[in-house]
Coordinates of N, CA and C in Angstrom, one line a residue:
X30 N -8.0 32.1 -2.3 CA -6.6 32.4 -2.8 C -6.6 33.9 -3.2
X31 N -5.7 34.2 -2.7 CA -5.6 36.2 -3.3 C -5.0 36.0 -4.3
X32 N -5.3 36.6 -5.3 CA -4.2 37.0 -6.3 C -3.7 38.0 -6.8
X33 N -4.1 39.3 -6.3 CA -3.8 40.6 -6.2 C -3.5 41.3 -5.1
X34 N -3.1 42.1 -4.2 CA -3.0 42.7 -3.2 C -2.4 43.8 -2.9
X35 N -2.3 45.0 -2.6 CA -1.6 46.2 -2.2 C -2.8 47.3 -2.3
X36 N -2.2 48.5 -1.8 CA -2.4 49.5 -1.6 C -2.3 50.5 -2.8
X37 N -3.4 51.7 -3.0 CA -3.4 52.7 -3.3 C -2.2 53.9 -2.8
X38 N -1.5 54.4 -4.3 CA -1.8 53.8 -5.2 C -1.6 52.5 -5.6
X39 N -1.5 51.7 -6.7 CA -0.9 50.5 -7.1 C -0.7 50.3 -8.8
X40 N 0.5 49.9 -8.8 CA 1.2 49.9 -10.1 C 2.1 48.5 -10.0
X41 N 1.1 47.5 -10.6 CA 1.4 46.4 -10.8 C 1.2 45.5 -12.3
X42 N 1.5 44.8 -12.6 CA 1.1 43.6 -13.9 C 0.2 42.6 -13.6
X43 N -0.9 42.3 -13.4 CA -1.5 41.0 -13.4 C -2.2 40.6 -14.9
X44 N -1.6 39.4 -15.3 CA -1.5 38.0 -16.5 C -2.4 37.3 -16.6
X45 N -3.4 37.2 -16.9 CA -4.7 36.4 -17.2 C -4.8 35.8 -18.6
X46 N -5.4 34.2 -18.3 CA -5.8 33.7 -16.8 C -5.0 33.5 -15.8
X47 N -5.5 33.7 -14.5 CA -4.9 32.8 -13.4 C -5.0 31.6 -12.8
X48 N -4.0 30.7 -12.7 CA -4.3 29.5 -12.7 C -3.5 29.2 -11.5
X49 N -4.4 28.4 -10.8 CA -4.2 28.1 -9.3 C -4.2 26.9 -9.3
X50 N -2.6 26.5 -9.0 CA -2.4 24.7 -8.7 C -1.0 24.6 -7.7
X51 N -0.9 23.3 -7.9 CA 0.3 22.9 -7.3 C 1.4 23.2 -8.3
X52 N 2.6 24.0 -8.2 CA 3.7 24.6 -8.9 C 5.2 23.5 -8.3
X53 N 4.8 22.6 -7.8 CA 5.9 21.8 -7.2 C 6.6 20.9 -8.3
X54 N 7.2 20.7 -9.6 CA 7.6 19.5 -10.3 C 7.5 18.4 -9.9
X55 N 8.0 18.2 -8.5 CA 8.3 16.8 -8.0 C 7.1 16.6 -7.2
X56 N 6.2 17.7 -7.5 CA 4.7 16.6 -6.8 C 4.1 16.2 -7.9
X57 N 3.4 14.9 -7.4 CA 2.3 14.3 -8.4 C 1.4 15.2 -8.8
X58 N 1.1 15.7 -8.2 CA -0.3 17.2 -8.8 C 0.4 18.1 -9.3
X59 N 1.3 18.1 -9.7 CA 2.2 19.3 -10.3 C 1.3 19.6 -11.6
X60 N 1.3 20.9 -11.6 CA 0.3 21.6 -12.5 C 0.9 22.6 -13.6
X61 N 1.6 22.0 -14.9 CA 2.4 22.9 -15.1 C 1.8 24.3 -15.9
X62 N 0.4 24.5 -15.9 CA 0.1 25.4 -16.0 C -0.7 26.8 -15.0
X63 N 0.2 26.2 -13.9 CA -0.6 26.9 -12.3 C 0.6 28.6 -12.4
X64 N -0.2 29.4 -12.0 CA 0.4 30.4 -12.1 C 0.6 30.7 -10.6
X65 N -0.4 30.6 -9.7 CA -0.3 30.5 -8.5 C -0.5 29.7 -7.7
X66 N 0.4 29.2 -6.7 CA 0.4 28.0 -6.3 C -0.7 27.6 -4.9
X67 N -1.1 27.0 -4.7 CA -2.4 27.1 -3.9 C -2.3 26.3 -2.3
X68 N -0.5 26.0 -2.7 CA -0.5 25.0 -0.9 C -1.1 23.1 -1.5
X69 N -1.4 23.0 -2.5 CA -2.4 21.6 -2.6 C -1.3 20.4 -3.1
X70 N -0.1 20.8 -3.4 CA 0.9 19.7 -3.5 C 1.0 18.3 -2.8
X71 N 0.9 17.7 -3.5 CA 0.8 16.1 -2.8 C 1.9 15.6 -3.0
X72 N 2.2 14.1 -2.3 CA 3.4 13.4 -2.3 C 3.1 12.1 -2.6
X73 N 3.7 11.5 -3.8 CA 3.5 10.3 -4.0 C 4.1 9.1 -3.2
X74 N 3.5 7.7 -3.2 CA 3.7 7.0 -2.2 C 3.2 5.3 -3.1
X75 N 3.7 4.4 -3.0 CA 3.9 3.2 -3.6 C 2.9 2.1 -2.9
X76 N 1.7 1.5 -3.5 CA 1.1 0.8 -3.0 C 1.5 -0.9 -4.0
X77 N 2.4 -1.8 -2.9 CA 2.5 -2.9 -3.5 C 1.5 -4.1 -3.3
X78 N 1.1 -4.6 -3.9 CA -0.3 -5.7 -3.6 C 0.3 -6.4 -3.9
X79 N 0.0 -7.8 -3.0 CA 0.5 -9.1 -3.0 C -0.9 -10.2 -3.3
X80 N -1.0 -11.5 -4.1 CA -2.2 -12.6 -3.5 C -1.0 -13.5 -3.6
X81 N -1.1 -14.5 -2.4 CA -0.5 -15.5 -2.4 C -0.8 -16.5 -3.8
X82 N -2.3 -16.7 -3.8 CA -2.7 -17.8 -4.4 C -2.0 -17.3 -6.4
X83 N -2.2 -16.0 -6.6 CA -1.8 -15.9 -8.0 C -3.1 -15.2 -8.1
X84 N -4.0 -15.3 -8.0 CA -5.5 -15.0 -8.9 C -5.9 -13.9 -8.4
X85 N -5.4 -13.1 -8.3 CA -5.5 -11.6 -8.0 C -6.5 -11.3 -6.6
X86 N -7.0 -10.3 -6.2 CA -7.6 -9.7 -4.9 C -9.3 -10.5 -4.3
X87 N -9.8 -11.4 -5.7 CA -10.8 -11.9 -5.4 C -11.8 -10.6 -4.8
X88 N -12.2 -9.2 -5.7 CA -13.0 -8.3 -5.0 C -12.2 -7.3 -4.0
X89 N -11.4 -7.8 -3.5 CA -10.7 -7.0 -2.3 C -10.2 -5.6 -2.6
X90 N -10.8 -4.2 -2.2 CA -9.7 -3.4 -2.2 C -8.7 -2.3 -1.3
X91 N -8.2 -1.6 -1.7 CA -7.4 -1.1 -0.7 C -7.7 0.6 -0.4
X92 N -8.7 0.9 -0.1 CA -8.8 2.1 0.1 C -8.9 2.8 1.0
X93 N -8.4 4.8 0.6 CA -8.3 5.9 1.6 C -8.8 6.7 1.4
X94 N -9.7 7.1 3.0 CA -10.1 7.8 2.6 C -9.8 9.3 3.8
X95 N -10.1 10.3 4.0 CA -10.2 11.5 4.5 C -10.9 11.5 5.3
X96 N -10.6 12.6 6.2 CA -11.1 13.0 7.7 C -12.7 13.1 7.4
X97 N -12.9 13.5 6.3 CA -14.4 14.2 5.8 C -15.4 13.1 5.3
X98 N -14.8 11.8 5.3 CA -15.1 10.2 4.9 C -14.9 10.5 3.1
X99 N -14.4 11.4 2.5 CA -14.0 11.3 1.2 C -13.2 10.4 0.6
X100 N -13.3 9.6 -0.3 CA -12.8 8.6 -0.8 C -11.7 9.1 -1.9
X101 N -10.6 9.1 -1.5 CA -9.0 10.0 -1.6 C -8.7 9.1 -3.4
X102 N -8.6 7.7 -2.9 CA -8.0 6.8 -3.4 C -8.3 4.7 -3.2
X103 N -8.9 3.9 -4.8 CA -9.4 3.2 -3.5 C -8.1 1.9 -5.3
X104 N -7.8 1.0 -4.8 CA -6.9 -0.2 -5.5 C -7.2 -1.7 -5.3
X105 N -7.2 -2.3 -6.8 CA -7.3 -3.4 -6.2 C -6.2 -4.5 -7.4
X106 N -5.7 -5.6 -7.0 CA -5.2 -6.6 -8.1 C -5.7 -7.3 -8.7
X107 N -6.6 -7.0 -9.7 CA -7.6 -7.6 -10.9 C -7.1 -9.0 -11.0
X108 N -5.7 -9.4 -11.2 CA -5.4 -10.7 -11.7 C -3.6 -10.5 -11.4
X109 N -3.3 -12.0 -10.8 CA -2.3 -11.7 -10.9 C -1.8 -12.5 -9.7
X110 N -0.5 -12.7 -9.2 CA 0.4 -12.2 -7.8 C 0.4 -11.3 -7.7
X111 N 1.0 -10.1 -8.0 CA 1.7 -8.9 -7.9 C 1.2 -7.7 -8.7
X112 N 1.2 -6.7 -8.0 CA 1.0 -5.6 -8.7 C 1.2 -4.4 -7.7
X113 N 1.4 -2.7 -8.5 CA 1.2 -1.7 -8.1 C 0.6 -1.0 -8.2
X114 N 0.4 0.5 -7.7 CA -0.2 1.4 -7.8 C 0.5 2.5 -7.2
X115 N 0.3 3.7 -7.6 CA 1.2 4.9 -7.1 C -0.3 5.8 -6.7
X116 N 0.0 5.9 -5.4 CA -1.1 6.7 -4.7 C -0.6 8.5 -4.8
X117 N -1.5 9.2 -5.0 CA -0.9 10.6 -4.5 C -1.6 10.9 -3.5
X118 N -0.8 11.3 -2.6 CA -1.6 11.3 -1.0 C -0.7 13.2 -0.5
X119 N -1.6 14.4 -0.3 CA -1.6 15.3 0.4 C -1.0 14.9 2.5
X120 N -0.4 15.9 2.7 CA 0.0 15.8 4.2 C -1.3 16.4 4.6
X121 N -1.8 15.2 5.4 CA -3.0 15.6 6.3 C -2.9 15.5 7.8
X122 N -2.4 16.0 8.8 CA -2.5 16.3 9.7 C -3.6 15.3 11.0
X123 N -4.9 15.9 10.0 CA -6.1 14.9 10.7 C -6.2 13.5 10.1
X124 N -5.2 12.7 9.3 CA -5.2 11.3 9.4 C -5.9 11.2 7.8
X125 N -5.2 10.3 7.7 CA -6.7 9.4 6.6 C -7.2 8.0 7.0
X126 N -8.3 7.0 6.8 CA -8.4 6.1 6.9 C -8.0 5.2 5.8
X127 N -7.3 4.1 6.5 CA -6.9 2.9 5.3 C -7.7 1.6 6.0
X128 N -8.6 1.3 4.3 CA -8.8 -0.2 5.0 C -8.8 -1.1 3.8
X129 N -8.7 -1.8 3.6 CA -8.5 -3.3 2.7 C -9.5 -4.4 3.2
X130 N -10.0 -4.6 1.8 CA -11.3 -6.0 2.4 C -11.9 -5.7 1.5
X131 N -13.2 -6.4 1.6 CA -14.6 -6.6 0.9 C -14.6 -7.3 -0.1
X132 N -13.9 -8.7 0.4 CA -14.4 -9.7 -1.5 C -14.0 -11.0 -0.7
X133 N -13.4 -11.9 -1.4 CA -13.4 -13.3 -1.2 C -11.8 -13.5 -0.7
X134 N -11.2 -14.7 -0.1 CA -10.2 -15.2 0.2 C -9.2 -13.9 0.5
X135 N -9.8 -13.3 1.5 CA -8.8 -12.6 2.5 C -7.9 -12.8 3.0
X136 N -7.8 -14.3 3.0 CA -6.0 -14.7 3.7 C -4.9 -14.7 2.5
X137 N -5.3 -14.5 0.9 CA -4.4 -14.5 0.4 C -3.9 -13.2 -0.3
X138 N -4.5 -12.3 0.3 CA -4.0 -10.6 0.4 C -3.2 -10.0 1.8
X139 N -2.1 -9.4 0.7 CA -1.3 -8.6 1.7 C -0.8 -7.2 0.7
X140 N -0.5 -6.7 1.4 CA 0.0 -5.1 0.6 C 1.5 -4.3 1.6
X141 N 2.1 -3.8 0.9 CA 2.8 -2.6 1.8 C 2.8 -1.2 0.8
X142 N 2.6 -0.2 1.9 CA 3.0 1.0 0.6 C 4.4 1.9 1.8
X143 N 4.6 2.3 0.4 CA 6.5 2.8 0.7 C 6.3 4.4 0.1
X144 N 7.0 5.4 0.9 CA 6.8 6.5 0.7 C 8.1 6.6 -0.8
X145 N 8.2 7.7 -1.1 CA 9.0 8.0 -2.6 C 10.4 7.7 -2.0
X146 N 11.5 7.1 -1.0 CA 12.3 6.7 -0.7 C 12.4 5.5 -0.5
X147 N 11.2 5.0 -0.6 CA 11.2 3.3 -0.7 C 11.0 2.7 0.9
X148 N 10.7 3.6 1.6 CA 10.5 3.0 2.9 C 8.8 2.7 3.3
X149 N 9.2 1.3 3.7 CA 7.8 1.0 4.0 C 7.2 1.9 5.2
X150 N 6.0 2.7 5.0 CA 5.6 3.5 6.0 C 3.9 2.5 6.6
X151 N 3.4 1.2 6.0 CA 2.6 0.7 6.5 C 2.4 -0.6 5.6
X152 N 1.7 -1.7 6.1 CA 1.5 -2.8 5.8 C 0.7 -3.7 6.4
X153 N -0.1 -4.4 5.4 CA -1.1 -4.8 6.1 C -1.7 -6.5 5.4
X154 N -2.4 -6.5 5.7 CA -3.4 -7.8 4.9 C -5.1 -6.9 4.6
X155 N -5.8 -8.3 4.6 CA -7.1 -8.3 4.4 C -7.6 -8.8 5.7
X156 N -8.3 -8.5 6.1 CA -9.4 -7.2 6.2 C -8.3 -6.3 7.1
X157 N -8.3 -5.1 6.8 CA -7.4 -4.4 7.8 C -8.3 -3.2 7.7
X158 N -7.9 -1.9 8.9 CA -8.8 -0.9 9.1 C -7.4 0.0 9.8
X159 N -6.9 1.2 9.5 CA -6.2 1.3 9.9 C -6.0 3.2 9.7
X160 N -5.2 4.0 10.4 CA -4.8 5.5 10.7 C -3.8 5.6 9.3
X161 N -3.7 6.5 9.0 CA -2.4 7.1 7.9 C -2.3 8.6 7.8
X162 N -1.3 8.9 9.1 CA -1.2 10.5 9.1 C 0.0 10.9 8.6
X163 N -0.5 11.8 7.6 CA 1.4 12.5 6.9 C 1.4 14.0 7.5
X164 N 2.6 14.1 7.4 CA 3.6 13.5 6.7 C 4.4 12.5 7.5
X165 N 4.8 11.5 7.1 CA 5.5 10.3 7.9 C 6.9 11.2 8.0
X166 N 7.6 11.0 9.5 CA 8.9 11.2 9.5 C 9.4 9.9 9.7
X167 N 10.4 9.2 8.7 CA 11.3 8.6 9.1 C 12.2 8.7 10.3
X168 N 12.9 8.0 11.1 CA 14.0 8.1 11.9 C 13.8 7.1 13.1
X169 N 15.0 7.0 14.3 CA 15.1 5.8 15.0 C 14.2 6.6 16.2
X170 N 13.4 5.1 16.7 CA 12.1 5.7 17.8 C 12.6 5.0 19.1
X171 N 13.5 4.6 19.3 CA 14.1 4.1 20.4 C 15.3 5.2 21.1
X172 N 14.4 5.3 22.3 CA 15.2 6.3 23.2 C 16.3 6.4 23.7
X173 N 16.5 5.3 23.4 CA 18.0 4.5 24.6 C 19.1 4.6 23.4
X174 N 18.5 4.9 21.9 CA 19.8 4.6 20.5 C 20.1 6.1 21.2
X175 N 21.7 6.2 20.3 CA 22.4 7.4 20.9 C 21.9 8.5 19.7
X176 N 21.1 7.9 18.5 CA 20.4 9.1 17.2 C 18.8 9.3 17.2
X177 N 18.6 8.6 18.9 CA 16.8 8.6 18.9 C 16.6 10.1 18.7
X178 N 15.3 10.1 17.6 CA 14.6 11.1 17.2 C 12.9 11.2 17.7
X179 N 13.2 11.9 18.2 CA 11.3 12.1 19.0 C 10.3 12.5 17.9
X180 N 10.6 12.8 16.8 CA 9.9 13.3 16.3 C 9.2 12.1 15.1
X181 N 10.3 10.9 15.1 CA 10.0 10.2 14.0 C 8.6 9.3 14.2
X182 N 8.4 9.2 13.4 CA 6.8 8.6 13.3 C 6.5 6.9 12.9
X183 N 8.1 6.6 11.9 CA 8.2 5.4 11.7 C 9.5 4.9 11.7
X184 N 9.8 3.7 12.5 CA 11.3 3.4 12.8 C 11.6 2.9 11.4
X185 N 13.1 3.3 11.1 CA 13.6 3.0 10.0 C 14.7 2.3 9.9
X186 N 14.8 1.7 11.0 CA 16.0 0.9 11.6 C 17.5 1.1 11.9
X187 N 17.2 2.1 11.6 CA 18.7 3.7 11.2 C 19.4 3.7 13.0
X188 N 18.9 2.7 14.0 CA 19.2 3.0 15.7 C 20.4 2.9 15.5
X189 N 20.8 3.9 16.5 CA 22.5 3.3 16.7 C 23.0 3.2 18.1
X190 N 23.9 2.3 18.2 CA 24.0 1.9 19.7 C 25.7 2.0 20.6
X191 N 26.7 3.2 20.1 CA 27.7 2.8 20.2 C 28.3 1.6 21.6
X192 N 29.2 1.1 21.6 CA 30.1 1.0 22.9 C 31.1 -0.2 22.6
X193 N 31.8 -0.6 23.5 CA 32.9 -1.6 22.7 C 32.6 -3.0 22.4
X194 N 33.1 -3.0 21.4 CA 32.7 -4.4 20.7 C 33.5 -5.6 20.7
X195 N 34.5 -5.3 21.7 CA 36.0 -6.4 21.5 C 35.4 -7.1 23.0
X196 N 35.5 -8.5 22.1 CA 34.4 -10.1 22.9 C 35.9 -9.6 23.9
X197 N 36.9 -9.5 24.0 CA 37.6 -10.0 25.2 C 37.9 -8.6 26.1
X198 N 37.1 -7.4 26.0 CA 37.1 -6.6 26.9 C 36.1 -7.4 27.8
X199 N 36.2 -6.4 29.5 CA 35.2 -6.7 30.8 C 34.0 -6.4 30.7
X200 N 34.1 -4.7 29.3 CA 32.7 -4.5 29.4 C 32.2 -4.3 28.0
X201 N 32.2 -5.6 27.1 CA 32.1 -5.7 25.9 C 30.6 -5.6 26.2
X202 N 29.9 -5.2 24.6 CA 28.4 -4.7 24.2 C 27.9 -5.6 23.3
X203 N 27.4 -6.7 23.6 CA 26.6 -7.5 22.9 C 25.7 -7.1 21.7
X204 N 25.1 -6.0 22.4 CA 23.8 -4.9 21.8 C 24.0 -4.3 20.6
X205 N 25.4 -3.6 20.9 CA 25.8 -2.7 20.2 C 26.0 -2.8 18.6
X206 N 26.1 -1.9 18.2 CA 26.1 -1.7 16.8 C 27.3 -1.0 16.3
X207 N 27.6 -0.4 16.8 CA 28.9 0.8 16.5 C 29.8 1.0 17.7
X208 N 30.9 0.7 17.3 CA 32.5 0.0 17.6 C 33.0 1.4 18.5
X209 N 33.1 1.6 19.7 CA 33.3 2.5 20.3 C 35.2 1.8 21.2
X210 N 35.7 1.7 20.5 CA 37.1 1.0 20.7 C 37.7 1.9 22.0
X211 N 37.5 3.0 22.0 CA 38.0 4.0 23.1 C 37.6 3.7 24.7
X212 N 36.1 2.7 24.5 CA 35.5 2.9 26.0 C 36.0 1.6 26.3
X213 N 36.3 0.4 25.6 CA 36.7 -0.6 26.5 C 37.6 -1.0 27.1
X214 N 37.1 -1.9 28.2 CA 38.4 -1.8 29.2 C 38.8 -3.1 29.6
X215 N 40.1 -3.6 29.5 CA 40.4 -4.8 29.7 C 41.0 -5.6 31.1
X216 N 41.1 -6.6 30.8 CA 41.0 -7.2 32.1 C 42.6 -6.9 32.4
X217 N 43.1 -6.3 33.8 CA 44.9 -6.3 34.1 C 45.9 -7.5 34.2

């Protein structure tokens, strides 16, 4: 990280200490005494745990880890049905590994985690072994919707399908989603 830079001469103020963090509020690593911000801002993301039976994960937990096999973040539900956890997870490009397992009664674990809009971006059970590359783009992944987005990474059910919707036109749209009243055409 630079924290000084220019040319001779130079007539500048530098404040010590310098403190190098994430300067973002709305990230979880928000550092409010970072003077210079270092790129390291993370995004928080909602890990919900389920056990059918009630008695929590039986050993099982839910961990992520990094390209580098670093162990990011690892959860589990001590006791219970239900529980959460708020992950802070950085945009990694090269992926993280998610896997869930390692204890007793695996069929009565399940989890989803939801990015900070509440959308489920993955979900799983026990034993699961799985990719998690951010930053997730929301949007519709179906090419044929008339709002398909190529770039989206997880469908968000947001497809849209106009064309006419009136059962007694010739070329009514069973499919459709959105009322395109202009294109149908009726019988003479």
């Amino acid at each position: 990280v630079t924290i000084l830079s220019g040319g001779a001469p130079y007539n500048d103020v530098l404040c010590l200490p310098v403190v190098v963090g994430c300067m973002d509020p709305s990230a979880c690593n928000y550092d409010a005494l970072a003077t210079i911000d270092d790129g390291s801002c993370s995004n928080t993301y909602t890990l919900t745990m389920i056990d059918s039976y009630g008695d929590g994960w039986n050993g099982n937990t839910f961990d992520v880890t990094d390209a580098s096999g670093t162990l990011i973040s690892s959860s589990t539900l001590s006791s219970g049905a239900l529980g959460t956890d708020i992950l802070c997870l950085a945009d990694d490009i090269s992926c993280y590994t998610v896997t869930c397992g390692g204890g007793s009664y695996t069929s009565e674990v399940s989890w989803t985690l939801a990015n900070s809009a509440g959308v489920t971006i993955l979900s799983g059970g026990a034993t699961y072994t799985g990719s998690l590359c951010l930053p997730v783009i929301t949007g519709c992944m179906d090419p044929l919707a008339s709002n398909y987005d190529p770039s989206a990474t997880i469908d968000d059910g947001s497809c849209t399908y106009p064309g006419c919707m009136d059962m007694m036109a010739i070329n009514y749209c069973s499919t459709c989603n959105v009322n395109d009243s202009l294109s149908c055409v009726y019988p003479s």
